[in-house]
Tab-separated table of C-alpha atoms in Angstrom:
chain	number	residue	atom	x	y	z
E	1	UNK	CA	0.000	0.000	0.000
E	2	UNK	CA	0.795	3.523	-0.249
E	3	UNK	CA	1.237	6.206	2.098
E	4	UNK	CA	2.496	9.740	2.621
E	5	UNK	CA	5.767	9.592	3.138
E	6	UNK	CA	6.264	6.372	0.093
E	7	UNK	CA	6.902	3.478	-0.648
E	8	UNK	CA	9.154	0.911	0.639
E	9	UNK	CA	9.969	-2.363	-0.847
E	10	UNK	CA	10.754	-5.303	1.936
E	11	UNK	CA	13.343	-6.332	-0.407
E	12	UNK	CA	15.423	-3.500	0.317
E	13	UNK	CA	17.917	-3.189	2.856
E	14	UNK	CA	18.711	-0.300	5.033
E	15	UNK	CA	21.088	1.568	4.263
E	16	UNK	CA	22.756	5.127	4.828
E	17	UNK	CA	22.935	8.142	1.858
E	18	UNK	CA	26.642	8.568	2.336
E	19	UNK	CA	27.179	12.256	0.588
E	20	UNK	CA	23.529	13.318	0.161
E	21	UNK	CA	23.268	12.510	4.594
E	22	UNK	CA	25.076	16.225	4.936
E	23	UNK	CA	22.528	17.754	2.468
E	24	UNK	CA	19.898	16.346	4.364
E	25	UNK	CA	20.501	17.952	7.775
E	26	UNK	CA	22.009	21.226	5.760
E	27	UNK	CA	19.322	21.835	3.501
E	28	UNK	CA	16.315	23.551	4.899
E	29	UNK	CA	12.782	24.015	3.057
E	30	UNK	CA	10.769	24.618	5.910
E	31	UNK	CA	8.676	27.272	3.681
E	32	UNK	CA	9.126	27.053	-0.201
E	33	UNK	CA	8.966	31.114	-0.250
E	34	UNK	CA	8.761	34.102	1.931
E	35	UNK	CA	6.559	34.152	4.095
E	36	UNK	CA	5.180	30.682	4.460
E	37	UNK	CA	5.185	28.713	7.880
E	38	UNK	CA	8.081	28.212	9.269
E	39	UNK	CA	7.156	25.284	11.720
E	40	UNK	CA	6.470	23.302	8.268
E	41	UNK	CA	8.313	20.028	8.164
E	42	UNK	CA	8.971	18.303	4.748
E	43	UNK	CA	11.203	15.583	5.272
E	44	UNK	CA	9.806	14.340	8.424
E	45	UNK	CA	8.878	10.444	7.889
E	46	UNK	CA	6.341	8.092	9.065
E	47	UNK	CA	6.511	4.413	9.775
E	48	UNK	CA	6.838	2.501	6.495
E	49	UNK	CA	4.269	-0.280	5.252
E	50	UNK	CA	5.486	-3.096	3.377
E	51	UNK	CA	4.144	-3.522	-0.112
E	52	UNK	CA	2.099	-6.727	-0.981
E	53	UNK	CA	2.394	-5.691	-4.568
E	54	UNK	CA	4.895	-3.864	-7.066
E	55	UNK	CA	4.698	-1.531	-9.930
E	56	UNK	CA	6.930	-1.302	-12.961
E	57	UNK	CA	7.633	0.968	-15.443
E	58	UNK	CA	7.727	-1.263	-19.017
E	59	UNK	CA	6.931	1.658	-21.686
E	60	UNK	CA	7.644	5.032	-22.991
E	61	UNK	CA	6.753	7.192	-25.450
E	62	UNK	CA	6.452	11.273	-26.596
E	63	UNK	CA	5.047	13.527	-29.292
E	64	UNK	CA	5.922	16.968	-30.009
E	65	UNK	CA	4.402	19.967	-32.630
E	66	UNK	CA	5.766	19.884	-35.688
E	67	UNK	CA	6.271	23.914	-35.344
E	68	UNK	CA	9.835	24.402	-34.309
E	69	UNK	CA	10.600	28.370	-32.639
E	70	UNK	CA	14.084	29.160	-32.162
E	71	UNK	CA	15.382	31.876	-30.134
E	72	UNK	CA	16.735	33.584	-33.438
E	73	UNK	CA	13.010	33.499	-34.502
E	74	UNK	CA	11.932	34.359	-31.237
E	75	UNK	CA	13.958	37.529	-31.516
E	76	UNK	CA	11.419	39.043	-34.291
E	77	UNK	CA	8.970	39.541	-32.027
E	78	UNK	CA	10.925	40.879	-28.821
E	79	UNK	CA	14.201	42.705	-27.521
E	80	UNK	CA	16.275	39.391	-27.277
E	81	UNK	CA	19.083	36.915	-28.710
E	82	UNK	CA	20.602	33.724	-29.126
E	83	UNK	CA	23.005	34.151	-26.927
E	84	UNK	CA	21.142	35.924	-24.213
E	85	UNK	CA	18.383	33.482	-23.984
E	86	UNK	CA	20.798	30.307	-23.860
E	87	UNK	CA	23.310	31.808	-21.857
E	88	UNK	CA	20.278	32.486	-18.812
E	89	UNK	CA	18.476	29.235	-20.079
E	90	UNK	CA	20.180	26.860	-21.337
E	91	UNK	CA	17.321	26.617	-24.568
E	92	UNK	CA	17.740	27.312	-27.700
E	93	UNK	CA	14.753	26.247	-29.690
E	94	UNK	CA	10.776	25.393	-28.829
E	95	UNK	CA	7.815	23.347	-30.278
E	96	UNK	CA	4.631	25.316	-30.380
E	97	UNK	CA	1.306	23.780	-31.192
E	98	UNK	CA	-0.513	25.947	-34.483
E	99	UNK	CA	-2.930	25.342	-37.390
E	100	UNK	CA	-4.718	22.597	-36.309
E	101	UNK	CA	-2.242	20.807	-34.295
E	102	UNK	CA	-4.079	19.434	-31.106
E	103	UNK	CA	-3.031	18.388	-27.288
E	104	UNK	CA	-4.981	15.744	-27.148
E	105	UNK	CA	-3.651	14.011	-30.449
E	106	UNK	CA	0.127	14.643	-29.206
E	107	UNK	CA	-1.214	12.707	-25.964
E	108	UNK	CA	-2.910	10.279	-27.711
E	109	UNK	CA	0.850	9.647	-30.011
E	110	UNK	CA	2.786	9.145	-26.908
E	111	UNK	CA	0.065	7.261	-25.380
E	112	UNK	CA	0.225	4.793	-28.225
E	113	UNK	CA	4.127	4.565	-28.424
E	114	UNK	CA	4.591	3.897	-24.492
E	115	UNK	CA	1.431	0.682	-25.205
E	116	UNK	CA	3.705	-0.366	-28.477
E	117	UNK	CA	7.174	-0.413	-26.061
E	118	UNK	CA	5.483	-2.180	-23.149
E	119	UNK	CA	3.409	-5.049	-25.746
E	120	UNK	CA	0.216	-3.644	-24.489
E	121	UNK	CA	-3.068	-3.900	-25.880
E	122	UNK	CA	-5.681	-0.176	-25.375
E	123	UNK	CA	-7.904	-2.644	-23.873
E	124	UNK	CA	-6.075	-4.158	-21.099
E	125	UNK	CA	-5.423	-0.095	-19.498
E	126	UNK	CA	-7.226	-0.075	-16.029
E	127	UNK	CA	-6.627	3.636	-16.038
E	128	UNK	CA	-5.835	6.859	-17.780
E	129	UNK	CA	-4.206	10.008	-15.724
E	130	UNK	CA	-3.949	12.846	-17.865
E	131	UNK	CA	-1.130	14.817	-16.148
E	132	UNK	CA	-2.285	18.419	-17.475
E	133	UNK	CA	-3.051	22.428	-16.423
E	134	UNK	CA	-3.487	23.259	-20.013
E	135	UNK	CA	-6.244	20.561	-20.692
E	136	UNK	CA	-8.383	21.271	-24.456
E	137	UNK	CA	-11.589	20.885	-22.600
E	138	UNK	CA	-12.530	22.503	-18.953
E	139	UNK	CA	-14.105	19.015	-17.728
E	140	UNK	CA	-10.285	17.669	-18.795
E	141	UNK	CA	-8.809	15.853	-21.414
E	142	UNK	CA	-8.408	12.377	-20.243
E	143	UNK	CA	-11.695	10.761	-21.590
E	144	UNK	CA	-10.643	12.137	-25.218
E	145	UNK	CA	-7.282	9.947	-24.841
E	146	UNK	CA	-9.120	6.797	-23.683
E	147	UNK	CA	-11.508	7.804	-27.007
E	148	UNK	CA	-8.464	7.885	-29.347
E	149	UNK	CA	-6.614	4.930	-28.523
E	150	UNK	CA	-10.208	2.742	-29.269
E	151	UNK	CA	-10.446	1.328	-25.817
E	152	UNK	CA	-13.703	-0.921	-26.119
E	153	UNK	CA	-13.743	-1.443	-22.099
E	154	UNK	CA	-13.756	1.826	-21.510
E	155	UNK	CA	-11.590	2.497	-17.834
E	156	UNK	CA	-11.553	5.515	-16.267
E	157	UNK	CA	-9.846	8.530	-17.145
E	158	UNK	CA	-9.175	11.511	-15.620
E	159	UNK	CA	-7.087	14.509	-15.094
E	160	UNK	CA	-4.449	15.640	-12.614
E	161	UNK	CA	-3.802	19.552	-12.305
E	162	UNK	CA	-0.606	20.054	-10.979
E	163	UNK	CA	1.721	21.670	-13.882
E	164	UNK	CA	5.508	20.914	-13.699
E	165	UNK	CA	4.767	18.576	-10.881
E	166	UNK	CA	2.041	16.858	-12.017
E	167	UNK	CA	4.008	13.962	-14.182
E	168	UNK	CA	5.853	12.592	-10.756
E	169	UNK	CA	2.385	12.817	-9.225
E	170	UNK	CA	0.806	11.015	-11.960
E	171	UNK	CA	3.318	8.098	-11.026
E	172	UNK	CA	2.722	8.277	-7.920
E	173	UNK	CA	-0.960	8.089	-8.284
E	174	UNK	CA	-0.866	5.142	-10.530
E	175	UNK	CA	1.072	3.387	-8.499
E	176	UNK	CA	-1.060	3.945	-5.617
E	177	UNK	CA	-4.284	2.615	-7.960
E	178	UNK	CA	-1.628	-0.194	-8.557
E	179	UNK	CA	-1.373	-1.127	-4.799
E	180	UNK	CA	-4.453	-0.034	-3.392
E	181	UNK	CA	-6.898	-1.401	-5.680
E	182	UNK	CA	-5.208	-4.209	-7.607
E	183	UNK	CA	-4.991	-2.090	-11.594
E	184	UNK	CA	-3.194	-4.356	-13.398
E	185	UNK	CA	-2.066	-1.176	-16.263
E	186	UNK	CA	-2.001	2.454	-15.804
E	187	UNK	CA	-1.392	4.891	-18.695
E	188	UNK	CA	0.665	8.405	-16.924
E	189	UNK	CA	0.766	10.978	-19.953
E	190	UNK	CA	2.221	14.905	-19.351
E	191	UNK	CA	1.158	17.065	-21.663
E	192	UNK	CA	0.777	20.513	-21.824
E	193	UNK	CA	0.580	23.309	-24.448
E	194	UNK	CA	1.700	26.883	-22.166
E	195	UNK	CA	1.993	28.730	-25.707
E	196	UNK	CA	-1.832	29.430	-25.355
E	197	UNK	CA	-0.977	31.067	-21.710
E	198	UNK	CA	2.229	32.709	-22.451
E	199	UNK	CA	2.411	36.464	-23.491
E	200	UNK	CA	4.575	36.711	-26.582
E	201	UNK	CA	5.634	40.278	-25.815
E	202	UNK	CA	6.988	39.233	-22.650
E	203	UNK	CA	10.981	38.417	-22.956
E	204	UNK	CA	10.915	37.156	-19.632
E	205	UNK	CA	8.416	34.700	-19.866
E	206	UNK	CA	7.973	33.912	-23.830
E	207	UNK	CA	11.796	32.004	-23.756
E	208	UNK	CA	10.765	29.748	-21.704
E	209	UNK	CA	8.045	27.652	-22.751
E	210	UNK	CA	7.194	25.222	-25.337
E	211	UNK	CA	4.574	21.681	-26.137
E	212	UNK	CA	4.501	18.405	-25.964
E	213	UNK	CA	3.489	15.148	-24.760
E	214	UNK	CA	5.339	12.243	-22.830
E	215	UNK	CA	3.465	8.911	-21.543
E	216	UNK	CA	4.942	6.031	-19.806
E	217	UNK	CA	2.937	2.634	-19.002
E	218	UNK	CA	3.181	1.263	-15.265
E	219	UNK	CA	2.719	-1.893	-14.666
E	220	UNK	CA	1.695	-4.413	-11.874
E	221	UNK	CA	4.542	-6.840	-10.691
E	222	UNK	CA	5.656	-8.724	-7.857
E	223	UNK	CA	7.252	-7.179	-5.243
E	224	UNK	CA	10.432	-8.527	-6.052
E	225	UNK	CA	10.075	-6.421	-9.037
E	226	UNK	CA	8.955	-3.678	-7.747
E	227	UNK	CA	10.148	-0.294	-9.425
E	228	UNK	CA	9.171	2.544	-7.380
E	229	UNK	CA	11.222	2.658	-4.400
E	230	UNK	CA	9.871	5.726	-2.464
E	231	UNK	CA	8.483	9.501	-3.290
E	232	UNK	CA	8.606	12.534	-1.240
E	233	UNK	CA	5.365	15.044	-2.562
E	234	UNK	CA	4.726	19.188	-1.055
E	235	UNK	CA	2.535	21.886	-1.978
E	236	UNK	CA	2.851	26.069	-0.683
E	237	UNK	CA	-0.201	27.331	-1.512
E	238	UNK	CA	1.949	30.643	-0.512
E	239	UNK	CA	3.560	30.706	-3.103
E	240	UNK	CA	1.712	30.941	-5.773
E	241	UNK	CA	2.078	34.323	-6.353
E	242	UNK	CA	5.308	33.869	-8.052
E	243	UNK	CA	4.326	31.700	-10.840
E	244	UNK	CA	0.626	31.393	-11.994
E	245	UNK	CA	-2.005	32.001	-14.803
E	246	UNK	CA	-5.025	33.803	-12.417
E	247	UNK	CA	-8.325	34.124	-13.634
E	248	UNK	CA	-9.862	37.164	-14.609
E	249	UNK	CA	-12.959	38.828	-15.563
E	250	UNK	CA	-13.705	40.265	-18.553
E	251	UNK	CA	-15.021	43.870	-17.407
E	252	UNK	CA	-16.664	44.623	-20.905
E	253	UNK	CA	-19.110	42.228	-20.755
E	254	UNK	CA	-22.071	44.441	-19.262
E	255	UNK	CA	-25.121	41.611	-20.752
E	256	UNK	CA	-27.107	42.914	-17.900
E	257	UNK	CA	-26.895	46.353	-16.449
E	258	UNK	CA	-27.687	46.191	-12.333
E	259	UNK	CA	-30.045	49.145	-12.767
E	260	UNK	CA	-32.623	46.381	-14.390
E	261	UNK	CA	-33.657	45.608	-10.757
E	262	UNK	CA	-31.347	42.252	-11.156
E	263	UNK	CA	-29.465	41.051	-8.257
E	264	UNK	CA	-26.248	42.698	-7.483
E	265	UNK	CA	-23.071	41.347	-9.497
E	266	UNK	CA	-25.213	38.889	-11.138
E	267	UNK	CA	-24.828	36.932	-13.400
E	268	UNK	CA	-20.985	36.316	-13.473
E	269	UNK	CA	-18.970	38.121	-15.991
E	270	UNK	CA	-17.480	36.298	-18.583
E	271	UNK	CA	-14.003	35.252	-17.394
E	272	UNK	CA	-10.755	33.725	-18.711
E	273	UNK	CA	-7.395	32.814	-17.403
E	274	UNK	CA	-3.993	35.442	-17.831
E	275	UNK	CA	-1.135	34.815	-19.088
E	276	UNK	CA	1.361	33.064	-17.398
E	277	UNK	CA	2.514	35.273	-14.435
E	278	UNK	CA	6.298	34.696	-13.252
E	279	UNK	CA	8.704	35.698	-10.862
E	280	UNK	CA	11.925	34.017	-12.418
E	281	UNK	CA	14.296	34.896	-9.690
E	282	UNK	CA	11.713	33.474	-6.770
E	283	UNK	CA	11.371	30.405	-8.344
E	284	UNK	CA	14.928	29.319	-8.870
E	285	UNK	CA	15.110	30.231	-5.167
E	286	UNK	CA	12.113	27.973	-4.535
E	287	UNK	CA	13.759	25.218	-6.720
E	288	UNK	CA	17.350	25.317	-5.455
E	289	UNK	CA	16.261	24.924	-1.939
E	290	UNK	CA	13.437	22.563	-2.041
E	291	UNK	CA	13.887	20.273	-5.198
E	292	UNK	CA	17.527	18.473	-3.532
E	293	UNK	CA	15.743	18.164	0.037
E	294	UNK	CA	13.460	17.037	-1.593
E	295	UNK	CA	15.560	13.848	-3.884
E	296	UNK	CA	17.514	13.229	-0.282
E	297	UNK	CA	14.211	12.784	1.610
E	298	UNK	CA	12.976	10.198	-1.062
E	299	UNK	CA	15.870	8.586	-1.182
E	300	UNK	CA	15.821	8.350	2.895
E	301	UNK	CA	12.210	6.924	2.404
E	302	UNK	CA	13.420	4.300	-0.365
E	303	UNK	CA	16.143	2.735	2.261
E	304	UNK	CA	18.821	3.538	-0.738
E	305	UNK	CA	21.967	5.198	-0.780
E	306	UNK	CA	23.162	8.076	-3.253
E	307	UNK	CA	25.253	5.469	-4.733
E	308	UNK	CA	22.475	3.620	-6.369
E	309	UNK	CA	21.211	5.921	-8.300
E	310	UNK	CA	22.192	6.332	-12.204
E	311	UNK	CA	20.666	9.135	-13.233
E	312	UNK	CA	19.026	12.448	-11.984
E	313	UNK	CA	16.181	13.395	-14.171
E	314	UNK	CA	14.769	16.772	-13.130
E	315	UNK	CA	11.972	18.977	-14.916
E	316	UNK	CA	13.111	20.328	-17.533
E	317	UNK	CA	12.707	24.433	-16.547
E	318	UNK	CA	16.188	26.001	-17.110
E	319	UNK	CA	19.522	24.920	-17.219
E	320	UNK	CA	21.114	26.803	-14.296
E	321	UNK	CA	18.294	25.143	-11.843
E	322	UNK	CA	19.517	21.987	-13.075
E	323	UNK	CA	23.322	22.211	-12.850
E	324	UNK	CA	22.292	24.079	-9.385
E	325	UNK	CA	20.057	20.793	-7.733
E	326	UNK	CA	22.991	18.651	-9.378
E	327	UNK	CA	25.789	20.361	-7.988
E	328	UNK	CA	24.271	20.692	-4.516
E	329	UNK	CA	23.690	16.975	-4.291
E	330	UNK	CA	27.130	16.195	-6.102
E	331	UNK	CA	25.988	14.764	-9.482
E	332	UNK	CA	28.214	14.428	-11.421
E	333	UNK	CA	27.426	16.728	-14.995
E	334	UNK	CA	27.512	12.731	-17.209
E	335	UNK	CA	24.502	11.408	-14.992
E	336	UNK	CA	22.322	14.550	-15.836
E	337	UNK	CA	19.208	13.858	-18.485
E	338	UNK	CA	18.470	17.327	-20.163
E	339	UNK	CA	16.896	17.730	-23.678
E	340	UNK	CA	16.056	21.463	-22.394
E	341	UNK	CA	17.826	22.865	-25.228
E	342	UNK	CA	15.646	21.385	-28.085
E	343	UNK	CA	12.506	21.804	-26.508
E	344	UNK	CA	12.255	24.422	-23.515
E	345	UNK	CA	10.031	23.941	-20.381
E	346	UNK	CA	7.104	21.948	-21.592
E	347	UNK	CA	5.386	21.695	-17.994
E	348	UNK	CA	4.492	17.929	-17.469
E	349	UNK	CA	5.659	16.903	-20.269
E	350	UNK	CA	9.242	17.464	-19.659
E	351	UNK	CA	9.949	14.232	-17.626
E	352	UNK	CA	8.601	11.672	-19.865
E	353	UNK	CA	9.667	13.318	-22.718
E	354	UNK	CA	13.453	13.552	-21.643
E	355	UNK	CA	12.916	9.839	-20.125
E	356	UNK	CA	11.814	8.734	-23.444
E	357	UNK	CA	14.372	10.241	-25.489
E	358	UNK	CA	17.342	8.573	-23.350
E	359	UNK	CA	15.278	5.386	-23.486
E	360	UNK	CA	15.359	4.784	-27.149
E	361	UNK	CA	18.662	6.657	-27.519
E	362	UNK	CA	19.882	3.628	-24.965
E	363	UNK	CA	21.441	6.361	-22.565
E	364	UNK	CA	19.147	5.154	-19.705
E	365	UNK	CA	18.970	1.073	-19.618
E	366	UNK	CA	16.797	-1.428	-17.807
E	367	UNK	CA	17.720	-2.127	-14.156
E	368	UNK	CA	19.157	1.376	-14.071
E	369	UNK	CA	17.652	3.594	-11.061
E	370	UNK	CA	16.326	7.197	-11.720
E	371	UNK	CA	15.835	9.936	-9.199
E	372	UNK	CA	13.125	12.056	-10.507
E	373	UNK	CA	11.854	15.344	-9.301
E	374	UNK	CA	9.143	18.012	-10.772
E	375	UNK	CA	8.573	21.264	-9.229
E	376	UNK	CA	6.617	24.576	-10.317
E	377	UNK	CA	3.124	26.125	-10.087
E	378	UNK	CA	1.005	25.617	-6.850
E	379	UNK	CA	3.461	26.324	-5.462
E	380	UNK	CA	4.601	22.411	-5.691
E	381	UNK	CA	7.503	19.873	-5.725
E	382	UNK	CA	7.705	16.222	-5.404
E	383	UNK	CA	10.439	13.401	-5.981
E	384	UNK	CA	10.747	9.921	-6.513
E	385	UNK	CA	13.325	7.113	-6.915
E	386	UNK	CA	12.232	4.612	-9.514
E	387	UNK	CA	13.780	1.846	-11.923
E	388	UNK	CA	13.436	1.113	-15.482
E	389	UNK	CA	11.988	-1.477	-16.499
């Protein structure tokens, strides 16, 4: 079963972090910004349950626009360059959905190419999560998925809202409907399309974002097999000042005037959601501090040492965050996944995107052990240690 603090396999021994142990005591997110409480304890763990039953990641896949925006093109439109995006970045070029390129048929390609990888037929899924804040439909986005890929058994399908962090809680999630309710296959995609939300006239902001679509395919398994070690999840609601896309109302839309004798400030005004609303320098603070607490805690949780793990896959948000989190938990530059360059921050897409490219490039190999961690919007952070395959 799950619980709060993760999972923990019976298999595995315990066992000390060796160079992360310092970064655990020295590393402090009791508040993910200013302001928030300071009596908040992250990394404090429960008691540990055994799991009965496993999960496995067996399949991978992504889709991106065919629309390719690089920072040359980029500066057309705005007082920027090359070099000054990629030097403060780390990205050089972007896929942006246009014409009638959709986010649900992206989904639905990487949906299909995990199911290919894994040998798995549409109607043998237990369960869709459609890891998402820029869903194509209010209700969400999932259902559509399930509709495209011709599952005749129809399982359930639904969203989670949680941008950047909302792939590792997709994982998290399936694995949970893997334990706790006996799913047999769960279908995790990230996709997101921020073009529609980002303000093109804004240097600050536009560089940074791009679409796409990542799935992977968990799996039920022994526990022997088991391939999600332990997780470490967090939410500042505080925070959210720093990095969101608000709604607002549309103050032209007078249908009815409150001198009719109506009731006051009714009905609702029309409203729609801003453009994406950043503080840059707040949120690498937010990410520095929290996101390698964050990897150590999980680790803690998963009984494994630093030592285990091959590679450090983080969201894919800018370059100096991730040489930062790497270099504070001492890892090394040649176990770093980043495809940030080609592609920019595409939200929660950029894990299984990244994941799927070093798949089927054969940089990441089955057996080998990931530590995984998503952070952004909410605000919100969460890592987990898993294995491929």
């Amino acid at each position: 079963m799950a619980n709060a603090s993760g999972f923990f396999a019976p298999s595995q021994p315990s066992m000390g972090i060796h160079q992360f142990q310092r970064f655990s005591t020295q590393l402090s997110c009791l508040a993910a910004t200013q302001g928030a409480h300071k009596n908040a304890s992250p990394s404090q763990s429960r008691l540990p349950r055994l799991v009965s039953q496993g999960c496995k990641l067996v399949g991978c896949g992504s889709a991106v626009p065919s629309l390719q925006i690089s920072n040359d093109d980029l500066s057309k439109f705005v007082e920027t360059s090359d070099e000054w995006i990629s030097t403060r970045t780390g990205i050089r070029r972007r896929r942006v959905l246009s014409g009638k390129d959709s986010l649900t048929n992206l989904a639905a390609e990487a949906a299909r190419k995990a199911l290919e990888m894994a040998n798995v037929d549409p109607d043998d899924l237990d369960l869709i999560l459609m890891c998402t804040s820029t869903p194509e439909d209010l209700f969400g986005s999932a259902p559509q998925i399930q509709k495209q890929l011709g599952c005749k058994t129809n399982p359930l399908a639904y969203d989670i809202t949680a941008a950047c962090s909302g792939f590792v809680l997709g994982l998290i999630s399936a694995a949970s409907h893997i334990r706790g309710s006996g799913f047999q296959n769960v279908l995790v995609v990230g996709a997101d399309a921020l073009s529609r939300y980002v303000d093109w006239t804004d240097r600050g902001s536009c560089i940074l974002f791009g679409d796409a679509a990542g799935a992977v395919l968990v799996q039920a398994c022994n526990s022997e097999e088991d391939g999600l070690f332990g997780f470490d999840v967090h939410s500042d609601g505080s925070g959210q000042r720093h990095l969101n896309a608000a709604i607002k109302e549309n103050n032209s839309d007078n249908t009815l005037d409150s001198s009719n004798g109506s009731v006051l400030d009714f009905p609702p005004r029309k409203s729609s959601y801003s453009c994406i609303q950043m503080n840059g320098k707040e949120v690498f603070r937010f990410a520095v501090r929290c996101v390698p607490q964050s990897i150590v805690s999980a680790l803690e949780k998963a009984s494994l040492p630093a030592s285990s793990v091959d590679w450090l896959l983080l969201h894919q948000a800018n370059q100096r965050i991730i040489e930062a989190v790497a270099t504070r938990l001492e890892v090394p530059p040649e176990r770093v996944i980043s495809n940030l360059a080609n592609y920019g921050n595409t939200s929660a897409a950029s894990i299984p995107l990244a994941l799927d490219e070093a798949v089927r490039s054969g940089k990441v190999k089955e057996g080998q052990i990931i530590a995984v961690s998503g952070f952004g919007a909410g605000l919100s952070w969460g890592s987990a240690i898993i294995r491929w395959g």
